Short mmCIF file of C-alpha atoms and ligand atoms in Angstrom, two decimals:
data_model
loop_
_atom_site.label_atom_id
_atom_site.label_comp_id
_atom_site.label_asym_id
_atom_site.label_seq_id
_atom_site.Cartn_x
_atom_site.Cartn_y
_atom_site.Cartn_z
CA MET A 1 -0.14 0.11 -0.36
CA SER A 2 1.40 3.40 -0.73
CA VAL A 3 1.70 6.14 1.79
CA GLN A 4 -0.73 7.93 0.27
CA GLU A 5 -3.42 5.27 0.58
CA ASN A 6 -2.82 3.83 4.08
CA LEU A 7 -3.36 8.07 4.65
CA GLN A 8 -6.74 8.15 3.08
CA ARG A 9 -7.79 5.71 5.58
CA ILE A 10 -6.72 6.59 8.84
CA GLU A 11 -8.09 9.94 8.28
CA THR A 12 -10.68 8.70 7.63
CA LYS A 13 -10.84 6.98 11.14
CA ILE A 14 -9.45 10.66 12.52
CA GLU A 15 -12.88 12.14 11.09
CA ASN A 16 -14.96 9.88 12.51
CA ALA A 17 -12.75 10.13 16.00
CA LEU A 18 -13.01 13.89 16.32
CA GLN A 19 -16.99 14.38 14.80
CA LYS A 20 -17.29 12.04 18.12
CA THR A 21 -15.68 14.42 20.29
CA ASN A 22 -16.66 17.75 18.47
CA ARG A 23 -13.23 18.59 17.65
CA SER A 24 -11.77 19.91 14.62
CA ARG A 25 -8.90 18.20 12.21
CA SER A 26 -6.70 21.32 12.58
CA ASP A 27 -6.81 20.17 16.68
CA LEU A 28 -4.76 17.35 16.03
CA VAL A 29 -0.70 16.76 15.25
CA LEU A 30 0.18 13.80 13.18
CA ILE A 31 3.15 12.04 13.30
CA GLY A 32 4.63 10.01 10.93
CA VAL A 33 6.81 7.49 12.80
CA THR A 34 9.99 5.90 10.12
CA LYS A 35 11.60 4.26 12.42
CA TYR A 36 10.81 0.85 11.05
CA VAL A 37 11.89 2.34 7.24
CA SER A 38 13.69 3.06 4.90
CA ASN A 39 14.91 7.46 3.92
CA GLU A 40 12.60 6.90 0.77
CA ARG A 41 9.94 5.65 2.38
CA ALA A 42 10.08 8.42 4.40
CA GLN A 43 10.24 10.61 1.64
CA GLU A 44 7.05 8.93 -0.05
CA ALA A 45 5.66 10.05 3.80
CA ILE A 46 6.75 14.03 2.97
CA ASP A 47 5.55 13.40 -0.34
CA ALA A 48 1.68 12.82 0.53
CA GLY A 49 1.97 16.15 2.83
CA ILE A 50 2.81 14.22 6.13
CA LEU A 51 5.38 17.21 7.95
CA ASP A 52 5.76 15.77 10.83
CA LEU A 53 7.64 12.87 11.39
CA GLY A 54 8.99 11.25 14.32
CA GLU A 55 12.31 8.67 15.55
CA ASN A 56 12.90 6.74 17.77
CA ARG A 57 16.89 6.60 17.73
CA ALA A 58 19.76 9.82 18.10
CA GLU A 59 21.44 7.77 14.48
CA GLU A 60 18.29 7.01 12.86
CA LEU A 61 17.46 10.59 12.80
CA ILE A 62 20.65 12.06 11.93
CA HIS A 63 20.92 9.60 8.64
CA LYS A 64 17.83 10.39 8.15
CA TYR A 65 17.86 13.81 8.45
CA GLU A 66 20.91 14.42 6.66
CA ASN A 67 19.77 12.42 3.93
CA ILE A 68 16.27 13.27 3.46
CA LYS A 69 15.84 17.21 1.99
CA SER A 70 12.62 18.88 3.33
CA ASN A 71 11.61 21.13 5.60
CA ALA A 72 9.40 18.69 8.01
CA ASN A 73 9.68 18.56 11.50
CA TRP A 74 11.46 15.71 12.97
CA HIS A 75 10.12 14.54 16.48
CA PHE A 76 12.13 12.67 18.59
CA ILE A 77 9.99 9.87 20.70
CA GLY A 78 12.15 7.50 22.07
CA THR A 79 14.76 7.48 25.32
CA LEU A 80 17.01 9.48 24.76
CA GLN A 81 20.25 9.86 26.01
CA SER A 82 21.58 12.30 27.68
CA ARG A 83 25.27 11.97 26.05
CA LYS A 84 23.13 12.15 22.61
CA VAL A 85 21.52 15.13 23.07
CA LYS A 86 23.79 17.52 21.56
CA ASP A 87 24.06 15.09 18.67
CA VAL A 88 20.25 15.74 17.83
CA ILE A 89 19.52 18.76 19.22
CA ASP A 90 19.83 20.99 16.52
CA LYS A 91 17.34 18.90 14.27
CA VAL A 92 13.96 18.82 15.75
CA SER A 93 11.53 20.64 16.66
CA ALA A 94 9.94 18.73 19.69
CA ILE A 95 11.27 15.44 22.17
CA HIS A 96 8.39 13.73 24.06
CA SER A 97 10.61 11.79 26.03
CA LEU A 98 11.27 13.81 28.80
CA ASP A 99 11.61 11.67 32.06
CA ARG A 100 14.68 12.75 34.10
CA LEU A 101 16.99 16.00 34.84
CA SER A 102 20.38 14.98 32.95
CA ILE A 103 18.61 15.41 29.44
CA VAL A 104 16.83 18.27 30.27
CA LYS A 105 20.41 19.96 31.57
CA GLN A 106 21.86 18.98 28.51
CA ILE A 107 19.16 20.20 26.61
CA ASN A 108 19.51 23.39 28.45
CA LYS A 109 22.95 23.29 27.53
CA ARG A 110 23.06 22.79 23.88
CA SER A 111 19.76 24.00 22.87
CA SER A 112 20.12 27.20 20.62
CA LYS A 113 16.08 27.95 21.23
CA VAL A 114 13.18 26.34 23.49
CA MET A 115 12.73 23.76 22.86
CA ASP A 116 9.29 22.16 23.01
CA CYS A 117 9.14 19.00 25.47
CA PHE A 118 6.94 16.05 26.19
CA VAL A 119 7.23 14.32 29.87
CA GLN A 120 6.88 11.15 29.51
CA VAL A 121 4.78 9.60 31.81
CA ASN A 122 4.24 5.84 31.91
CA VAL A 123 0.35 5.83 33.47
CA SER A 124 -0.19 2.05 33.04
CA GLY A 125 2.80 1.10 35.68
CA GLU A 126 4.21 -1.60 33.50
CA THR A 127 7.65 -2.05 34.14
CA THR A 128 8.93 -2.08 30.79
CA LYS A 129 7.73 1.33 30.41
CA HIS A 130 9.92 4.22 30.65
CA GLY A 131 8.58 7.18 31.59
CA LEU A 132 7.86 9.27 35.37
CA LYS A 133 5.08 7.61 37.42
CA LYS A 134 1.91 9.86 37.73
CA GLU A 135 2.71 11.13 40.87
CA GLU A 136 6.58 12.39 39.97
CA VAL A 137 5.41 14.12 36.56
CA ILE A 138 3.96 17.46 38.95
CA PRO A 139 7.06 17.81 41.22
CA PHE A 140 9.67 17.20 37.93
CA ILE A 141 7.28 19.89 35.94
CA GLU A 142 7.15 22.11 39.23
CA SER A 143 11.33 21.56 39.51
CA LEU A 144 11.92 22.72 35.38
CA ALA A 145 11.78 26.49 36.20
CA GLY A 146 15.47 27.51 35.90
CA TYR A 147 15.75 25.80 32.59
CA ASP A 148 14.96 28.38 30.11
CA LYS A 149 15.95 26.71 26.88
CA VAL A 150 12.96 23.68 28.43
CA ARG A 151 9.23 24.67 27.51
CA VAL A 152 6.99 21.66 28.32
CA ALA A 153 4.39 22.04 25.83
CA GLY A 154 2.47 18.47 26.86
CA LEU A 155 2.87 15.46 28.24
CA MET A 156 3.06 12.33 26.39
CA THR A 157 2.29 7.86 27.28
CA MET A 158 2.03 4.60 25.48
CA ALA A 159 -0.87 2.82 26.30
CA PRO A 160 -0.72 -0.86 27.69
CA ASP A 161 -0.63 -3.43 24.85
CA SER A 162 -3.83 -4.12 25.51
CA ASP A 163 -6.99 -5.77 23.80
CA ASP A 164 -9.02 -4.65 26.59
CA GLU A 165 -10.46 -0.90 24.84
CA GLU A 166 -11.79 0.12 28.78
CA GLU A 167 -7.49 -0.29 30.06
CA ILE A 168 -6.43 1.74 27.46
CA ARG A 169 -9.43 4.22 27.83
CA GLN A 170 -8.08 4.64 31.02
CA VAL A 171 -4.98 5.38 30.64
CA PHE A 172 -5.42 8.22 27.88
CA ARG A 173 -8.14 9.75 30.16
CA SER A 174 -5.27 9.95 33.27
CA LEU A 175 -3.06 11.46 31.15
CA ARG A 176 -5.27 14.11 30.08
CA GLU A 177 -6.73 13.98 33.52
CA LEU A 178 -3.03 15.27 34.69
CA ARG A 179 -2.14 17.50 32.41
CA ASP A 180 -5.42 19.82 32.90
CA GLU A 181 -3.47 19.78 36.59
CA ALA A 182 -0.20 20.51 35.27
CA ALA A 183 -1.75 23.75 33.15
CA ALA A 184 -4.12 24.82 35.51
CA LYS A 185 -0.54 25.48 37.41
CA HIS A 186 -0.02 28.53 35.06
CA LEU A 187 3.74 28.04 35.21
CA ALA A 188 5.92 29.99 32.57
CA HIS A 189 8.00 27.20 31.10
CA ALA A 190 5.32 24.51 31.00
CA PRO A 191 1.81 25.87 29.01
CA CYS A 192 1.31 22.40 28.74
CA HIS A 193 -1.03 22.29 26.41
CA PHE A 194 -0.85 19.06 24.64
CA LEU A 195 -1.28 15.62 24.36
CA SER A 196 1.20 12.84 22.31
CA MET A 197 -1.23 9.40 22.85
CA GLY A 198 -2.14 7.26 19.65
CA MET A 199 -0.46 4.87 17.94
CA SER A 200 -1.62 2.63 15.60
CA ASN A 201 -3.85 0.39 17.18
CA ASP A 202 -5.87 2.92 19.83
CA PHE A 203 -4.81 5.99 18.27
CA GLN A 204 -9.12 6.21 17.98
CA ILE A 205 -9.25 6.21 21.55
CA ALA A 206 -6.90 8.99 21.64
CA ILE A 207 -8.23 11.17 19.63
CA GLU A 208 -11.48 10.79 22.14
CA GLU A 209 -10.02 10.88 25.21
CA GLY A 210 -8.43 14.58 23.33
CA ALA A 211 -5.32 13.62 22.27
CA THR A 212 -3.24 16.60 20.29
CA HIS A 213 0.15 14.69 18.95
CA LEU A 214 -0.93 11.44 17.14
CA ARG A 215 2.38 9.47 16.65
CA LEU A 216 1.78 6.24 14.06
CA GLY A 217 3.97 4.06 12.41
CA SER A 218 3.07 0.81 11.48
CA GLN A 219 -0.02 1.36 9.94
CA LEU A 220 0.17 4.65 8.24
CA VAL A 221 4.43 4.08 6.45
CA GLY A 222 4.41 -0.23 6.76
CA SER A 223 6.91 -1.90 9.45
C1 PLP B 301 7.60 2.99 17.28
C2 PLP B 301 6.69 3.78 18.02
C3 PLP B 301 5.29 4.38 18.23
C4 PLP B 301 4.85 4.38 16.59
O1 PLP B 301 4.29 2.48 16.63
P1 PLP B 301 2.63 1.98 16.28
O2 PLP B 301 2.76 1.24 16.38
O3 PLP B 301 3.84 1.25 14.63
O4 PLP B 301 2.10 3.28 15.05
C5 PLP B 301 5.09 5.63 18.74
N1 PLP B 301 5.48 6.12 19.71
C6 PLP B 301 6.62 5.26 20.03
C7 PLP B 301 7.51 6.22 21.31
C8 PLP B 301 7.12 4.49 19.13
O5 PLP B 301 7.83 3.75 19.36
#
């Protein structure tokens, strides 16, 4: 299937989910996750009109960034090692996996502009997942006040790999409530408006629960 065909199918599903909650397409950023695919396939996604792309490894992001000529926005969505921050920082428009102070310090030191970051939350509490525990999130965000290159744009999570729709929905809802709590603090460094949640298997539920940034890999560009 071409990316264009996949995109049309996905856009229909997105539209249906948006209608259920009276939201508009412009509230939503679709990030094409290219981590499994070639530069050529990533280029195909760009040509299909996807201007936000996501990678979860520094090496691969750099490789694609340097070989694909476009004005796409790159999103770093994977676990980032402190020592690699300097390699990706001037290439990305957002980091979706902020979960510790060592990364914050590196971003603050290395970035030439204010970087939009999503704090990654391990809502489900699975030991295999990265991210802060729910109760750690607000104190962590509050502790970032002095780092002027880091802006907490929102929160990010990954739902459990489950067939139980209600379980997935609860995870997304929980992230939204945490986002509301953080935003209500009106911290200058943490507007915290956005919710990066929803992948190929659960994006419709994520939209219904308020997602603003979808991260779609396998169903969009393939795996
Ligand atoms: C791989 C990945 C995705 C995309 O997953 P699909 O299920 O293929 O859509 C989204 N977010 C993160 C953090 C990922 O690592």
